[in-house]
């Protein structure tokens, strides 16, 4: 597919190949490590907005080139805390191998730590840093080393999920708000739990609209996820749980999802405002590490259907990481 010519006289060689009916497309004909003209950047942005997540294969990016590519689409986030696997000299890059350190730091094997974060089928689904009042707008994730099988990531389109609701349910959820809190999806150990103490000492929580308006497309987004959402405001606990389960099941219906098989040099670029994703739980080969590098782009404060923005409850202020 040839892109339109928004800012250049000559068409680019960019090819956008949809991967599923509602979400996901592979983009070919571009070297992300090289200079990108404005028309190519505009075409990639348009593809991300249309397909919510786009994939590039065979890319040769180092940390600096990864950050430079991400910077064409926004301001990279610099996290205040990263693990020891992340590059010390490139603060915008976070290495997912850091996650392997967390369980050990709090007295657990990694597998137990992962099970306690995913104790139900829906708990693992999340957007990045969704408990913040200003979650990242987008994420650019690149694969360095992947296992020969397993390790796929799955994304769900929250705009399509909202559109697929019946009209009475859409009217019902349009006016609701929900509390998103760091660690609410974690199932604590019996007795002393160092990780739970860590979560309580570093709380981040916000109240977000249950339906947010996408700031670029104007779409209504069913803003739910399984890892951060604590409760729908104004509903009882049983009511909230029933409604959230219904909405999460809607969000991750197979027709609204796409699954990507990683290769070394693969890059995924997704709209964190309009998707949730599920990291793999099937990387069982200890001799085949999965090393990924992530750059996130700073986002805005979500706004609901009625024009009301999200509100911070505890944690970092907007724009401060």
Coordinates of C-alpha atoms in Angstrom, one line a residue:
X1 CA 0.0 0.0 0.0
X2 CA 1.4 3.4 -0.9
X3 CA 0.9 6.1 1.6
X4 CA -0.7 9.5 0.9
X5 CA 1.5 12.5 0.3
X6 CA 0.9 14.9 3.2
X7 CA 4.2 16.6 3.4
X8 CA 6.4 15.3 0.5
X9 CA 6.3 15.6 -3.3
X10 CA 7.3 12.0 -3.9
X11 CA 5.4 9.0 -2.5
X12 CA 7.3 6.8 0.0
X13 CA 7.7 3.0 -0.4
X14 CA 6.0 2.3 2.9
X15 CA 3.7 -0.8 2.8
X16 CA 1.0 -1.3 5.4
X17 CA -0.4 -4.8 5.6
X18 CA -3.3 -5.4 8.0
X19 CA -2.7 -8.4 10.3
X20 CA -6.3 -8.8 11.6
X21 CA -9.8 -7.3 11.1
X22 CA -9.8 -4.7 13.9
X23 CA -6.3 -4.3 15.0
X24 CA -2.7 -4.7 14.0
X25 CA -0.7 -4.1 10.8
X26 CA 2.8 -5.0 9.6
X27 CA 4.7 -2.1 8.0
X28 CA 7.4 -2.8 5.4
X29 CA 9.7 -0.7 3.2
X30 CA 11.2 1.4 5.9
X31 CA 14.5 1.4 7.8
X32 CA 13.8 2.7 11.3
X33 CA 17.5 3.3 12.0
X34 CA 17.8 5.6 9.0
X35 CA 16.6 9.2 8.5
X36 CA 12.8 9.4 8.1
X37 CA 11.2 12.1 6.1
X38 CA 8.1 13.8 7.3
X39 CA 5.8 11.9 4.9
X40 CA 7.0 8.6 6.3
X41 CA 6.6 9.7 9.9
X42 CA 3.1 11.0 9.1
X43 CA 2.2 7.7 7.4
X44 CA 3.4 5.6 10.3
X45 CA 1.5 7.8 12.7
X46 CA -1.7 7.4 10.6
X47 CA -1.2 3.6 10.6
X48 CA -0.8 3.5 14.4
X49 CA -4.0 5.6 14.9
X50 CA -5.9 3.4 12.4
X51 CA -4.6 0.0 13.5
X52 CA -3.6 0.7 17.1
X53 CA -0.5 -1.4 16.9
X54 CA 2.0 -1.7 14.0
X55 CA 4.9 -4.1 13.6
X56 CA 8.2 -3.8 11.8
X57 CA 10.5 -6.7 11.1
X58 CA 14.3 -7.0 10.4
X59 CA 15.2 -3.7 12.0
X60 CA 18.7 -3.0 13.3
X61 CA 18.3 -0.5 16.1
X62 CA 20.7 0.2 18.9
X63 CA 19.5 2.1 22.0
X64 CA 20.2 5.5 20.5
X65 CA 18.4 4.8 17.2
X66 CA 15.5 3.4 19.2
X67 CA 15.1 6.6 21.1
X68 CA 15.6 8.7 18.0
X69 CA 12.8 6.9 16.2
X70 CA 10.5 7.2 19.1
X71 CA 11.3 10.9 19.5
X72 CA 9.8 11.6 16.0
X73 CA 6.4 10.8 17.5
X74 CA 6.6 12.4 20.9
X75 CA 8.7 13.0 24.0
X76 CA 10.2 9.9 25.5
X77 CA 9.5 9.1 29.1
X78 CA 12.5 9.0 31.5
X79 CA 11.6 6.6 34.4
X80 CA 12.7 7.5 37.9
X81 CA 13.4 3.8 38.7
X82 CA 14.7 1.1 36.4
X83 CA 16.3 -2.3 37.0
X84 CA 19.9 -3.3 36.6
X85 CA 19.4 -4.7 33.1
X86 CA 18.5 -1.3 31.6
X87 CA 21.3 0.7 29.9
X88 CA 22.6 3.2 32.4
X89 CA 23.7 5.7 29.8
X90 CA 20.3 5.8 27.9
X91 CA 17.7 6.7 30.5
X92 CA 14.8 6.6 28.0
X93 CA 15.2 2.8 27.5
X94 CA 13.9 0.2 29.8
X95 CA 14.8 -3.4 29.4
X96 CA 12.1 -5.9 30.1
X97 CA 14.7 -8.3 31.6
X98 CA 14.4 -6.0 34.6
X99 CA 11.2 -7.9 35.5
X100 CA 13.2 -11.0 36.2
X101 CA 14.9 -9.2 39.1
X102 CA 11.7 -8.2 40.9
X103 CA 10.7 -11.5 42.4
X104 CA 14.1 -12.2 43.8
X105 CA 14.3 -8.8 45.4
X106 CA 11.2 -9.5 47.4
X107 CA 11.9 -13.1 48.3
X108 CA 10.1 -14.9 45.5
X109 CA 11.0 -16.9 42.5
X110 CA 10.0 -15.1 39.3
X111 CA 7.4 -17.6 38.4
X112 CA 5.6 -17.1 41.8
X113 CA 5.7 -13.4 41.4
X114 CA 4.2 -13.7 37.9
X115 CA 1.4 -16.1 39.1
X116 CA 0.5 -13.6 41.9
X117 CA 0.1 -10.8 39.3
X118 CA -2.0 -13.1 37.1
X119 CA -4.2 -15.1 39.3
X120 CA -7.2 -14.8 37.0
X121 CA -7.5 -15.1 33.2
X122 CA -8.1 -11.3 32.8
X123 CA -5.6 -9.9 35.3
X124 CA -2.6 -9.8 33.0
X125 CA -4.2 -7.4 30.5
X126 CA -3.0 -3.9 30.9
X127 CA -2.0 -0.6 29.4
X128 CA 1.4 0.7 30.3
X129 CA 1.4 2.7 33.6
X130 CA -2.4 2.9 33.6
X131 CA -2.5 4.0 37.3
X132 CA -0.9 7.3 36.4
X133 CA -3.1 10.3 35.8
X134 CA -1.3 10.8 32.5
X135 CA -0.5 7.3 31.2
X136 CA 2.0 7.1 28.3
X137 CA 0.5 7.9 24.9
X138 CA 2.4 5.2 23.1
X139 CA 5.1 2.5 23.5
X140 CA 7.8 1.4 21.1
X141 CA 9.1 -2.1 22.0
X142 CA 11.9 -3.9 20.2
X143 CA 13.1 -7.5 20.4
X144 CA 16.8 -8.2 20.9
X145 CA 16.7 -11.9 21.8
X146 CA 13.6 -14.2 21.7
X147 CA 13.0 -17.9 22.2
X148 CA 12.5 -20.1 19.2
X149 CA 8.8 -20.5 20.2
X150 CA 6.5 -18.9 22.7
X151 CA 6.8 -15.4 23.9
X152 CA 4.1 -13.8 21.7
X153 CA 2.4 -10.6 22.8
X154 CA -1.3 -10.0 22.2
X155 CA -3.1 -6.6 21.9
X156 CA -6.8 -5.6 22.1
X157 CA -8.5 -2.7 20.4
X158 CA -10.5 -0.7 23.0
X159 CA -12.2 1.5 20.4
X160 CA -13.6 -1.5 18.6
X161 CA -14.6 -3.1 22.0
X162 CA -16.6 0.0 22.8
X163 CA -18.2 0.2 19.4
X164 CA -19.2 -3.5 19.8
X165 CA -21.2 -2.8 23.0
X166 CA -25.0 -2.5 22.7
X167 CA -26.4 1.0 22.7
X168 CA -27.9 0.8 26.2
X169 CA -24.6 -0.5 27.7
X170 CA -22.7 2.3 25.8
X171 CA -25.0 4.9 27.4
X172 CA -24.5 3.3 30.8
X173 CA -20.7 3.2 30.7
X174 CA -20.3 6.7 29.1
X175 CA -20.9 8.4 32.4
X176 CA -18.9 6.1 34.7
X177 CA -15.5 6.6 36.2
X178 CA -13.1 4.0 37.8
X179 CA -10.3 4.0 40.2
X180 CA -7.0 2.7 38.7
X181 CA -4.4 1.7 41.3
X182 CA -0.9 0.3 41.1
X183 CA -0.7 -3.3 42.4
X184 CA -4.5 -3.9 42.7
X185 CA -4.1 -7.0 40.5
X186 CA -1.4 -8.5 42.9
X187 CA -2.5 -11.5 45.1
X188 CA -0.6 -11.1 48.3
X189 CA 1.2 -13.9 50.1
X190 CA 0.0 -15.2 53.4
X191 CA 1.9 -13.5 56.3
X192 CA 4.7 -11.1 55.5
X193 CA 4.9 -10.0 51.9
X194 CA 7.8 -7.7 51.0
X195 CA 6.4 -7.0 47.5
X196 CA 3.1 -5.9 49.0
X197 CA 4.9 -3.5 51.3
X198 CA 6.8 -2.1 48.3
X199 CA 3.5 -1.5 46.5
X200 CA 2.0 0.3 49.5
X201 CA 5.1 2.4 49.9
X202 CA 5.1 3.5 46.2
X203 CA 1.4 3.9 45.6
X204 CA 0.1 5.5 42.4
X205 CA -3.7 5.8 41.8
X206 CA -6.0 7.9 39.7
X207 CA -9.7 8.1 38.8
X208 CA -10.1 7.7 35.0
X209 CA -13.3 7.9 32.9
X210 CA -14.5 4.5 32.0
X211 CA -14.9 5.8 28.4
X212 CA -12.2 8.2 27.3
X213 CA -12.2 10.4 24.2
X214 CA -9.1 9.7 22.1
X215 CA -7.3 13.1 21.8
X216 CA -6.3 12.6 18.1
X217 CA -9.1 10.4 16.5
X218 CA -12.1 11.5 18.6
X219 CA -13.0 7.8 19.1
X220 CA -14.6 6.6 22.3
X221 CA -12.3 4.2 24.1
X222 CA -13.5 1.5 26.6
X223 CA -10.8 2.4 29.2
X224 CA -10.5 -0.8 31.2
X225 CA -7.8 -3.2 32.0
X226 CA -7.3 -6.2 34.2
X227 CA -4.2 -5.1 36.2
X228 CA -4.9 -1.6 37.4
X229 CA -8.7 -1.1 37.7
X230 CA -9.8 -1.2 41.4
X231 CA -13.5 -0.3 41.3
X232 CA -16.1 1.6 39.3
X233 CA -16.9 4.7 41.3
X234 CA -20.5 4.8 42.7
X235 CA -21.1 1.1 42.4
X236 CA -21.0 -1.5 45.1
X237 CA -18.2 -4.0 45.1
X238 CA -20.3 -6.8 43.7
X239 CA -21.9 -4.5 41.0
X240 CA -18.5 -3.1 40.1
X241 CA -16.9 -6.6 39.8
X242 CA -19.7 -7.8 37.6
X243 CA -19.6 -4.8 35.3
X244 CA -15.8 -4.8 35.0
X245 CA -15.7 -8.6 34.2
X246 CA -18.3 -8.0 31.5
X247 CA -16.4 -5.1 30.0
X248 CA -13.0 -6.9 30.2
X249 CA -14.5 -10.0 28.5
X250 CA -15.8 -7.6 25.8
X251 CA -12.4 -5.9 25.4
X252 CA -10.5 -9.1 24.8
X253 CA -12.9 -10.9 22.6
X254 CA -10.7 -12.7 19.9
X255 CA -12.1 -10.6 17.1
X256 CA -10.7 -7.4 18.8
X257 CA -7.2 -8.8 19.3
X258 CA -4.0 -9.5 17.4
X259 CA -1.1 -11.8 18.4
X260 CA 2.4 -11.1 17.3
X261 CA 5.3 -13.6 17.0
X262 CA 8.5 -11.9 17.8
X263 CA 11.8 -12.3 16.0
X264 CA 15.1 -10.6 16.7
X265 CA 14.9 -7.1 15.2
X266 CA 11.1 -6.9 15.4
X267 CA 9.6 -3.7 16.6
X268 CA 6.0 -3.1 17.9
X269 CA 4.7 0.5 18.1
X270 CA 1.3 0.8 19.8
X271 CA -1.2 3.4 20.9
X272 CA -1.3 3.0 24.7
X273 CA -4.4 5.1 24.9
X274 CA -6.5 2.8 22.8
X275 CA -5.2 -0.7 23.5
X276 CA -4.4 -3.1 26.3
X277 CA -1.9 -5.9 25.9
X278 CA -1.0 -9.2 27.4
X279 CA 2.6 -10.2 27.9
X280 CA 3.4 -13.8 27.3
X281 CA 3.3 -16.5 30.0
X282 CA 4.6 -19.3 27.9
X283 CA 8.3 -18.6 27.8
X284 CA 9.3 -21.8 29.5
X285 CA 12.7 -22.4 28.1
X286 CA 15.3 -21.2 30.5
X287 CA 18.1 -21.6 27.9
X288 CA 16.3 -19.2 25.5
X289 CA 16.1 -15.7 27.1
X290 CA 13.6 -13.1 25.9
X291 CA 15.2 -9.6 26.0
X292 CA 13.2 -6.7 24.9
X293 CA 13.7 -2.9 25.1
X294 CA 11.0 -0.4 25.6
X295 CA 10.6 3.4 25.0
X296 CA 7.4 5.1 26.1
X297 CA 6.1 8.4 24.9
X298 CA 4.6 10.9 27.4
X299 CA 0.8 11.1 27.3
X300 CA -1.9 13.5 28.3
X301 CA -4.6 13.3 31.0
X302 CA -7.6 11.3 29.7
X303 CA -10.9 13.1 29.2
X304 CA -14.3 11.5 29.4
X305 CA -17.4 11.8 27.3
X306 CA -18.6 14.7 29.5
X307 CA -15.3 16.6 29.1
X308 CA -14.1 15.9 32.6
X309 CA -10.5 14.9 33.0
X310 CA -9.0 12.2 35.1
X311 CA -8.0 13.0 38.6
X312 CA -4.9 11.9 40.6
X313 CA -5.5 10.3 43.9
X314 CA -1.9 9.5 45.0
X315 CA 1.5 9.3 43.3
X316 CA 3.3 11.4 40.8
X317 CA 2.0 14.6 39.3
X318 CA 1.3 14.9 35.6
X319 CA 4.4 15.0 33.6
X320 CA 6.7 13.9 36.4
X321 CA 8.1 10.4 36.4

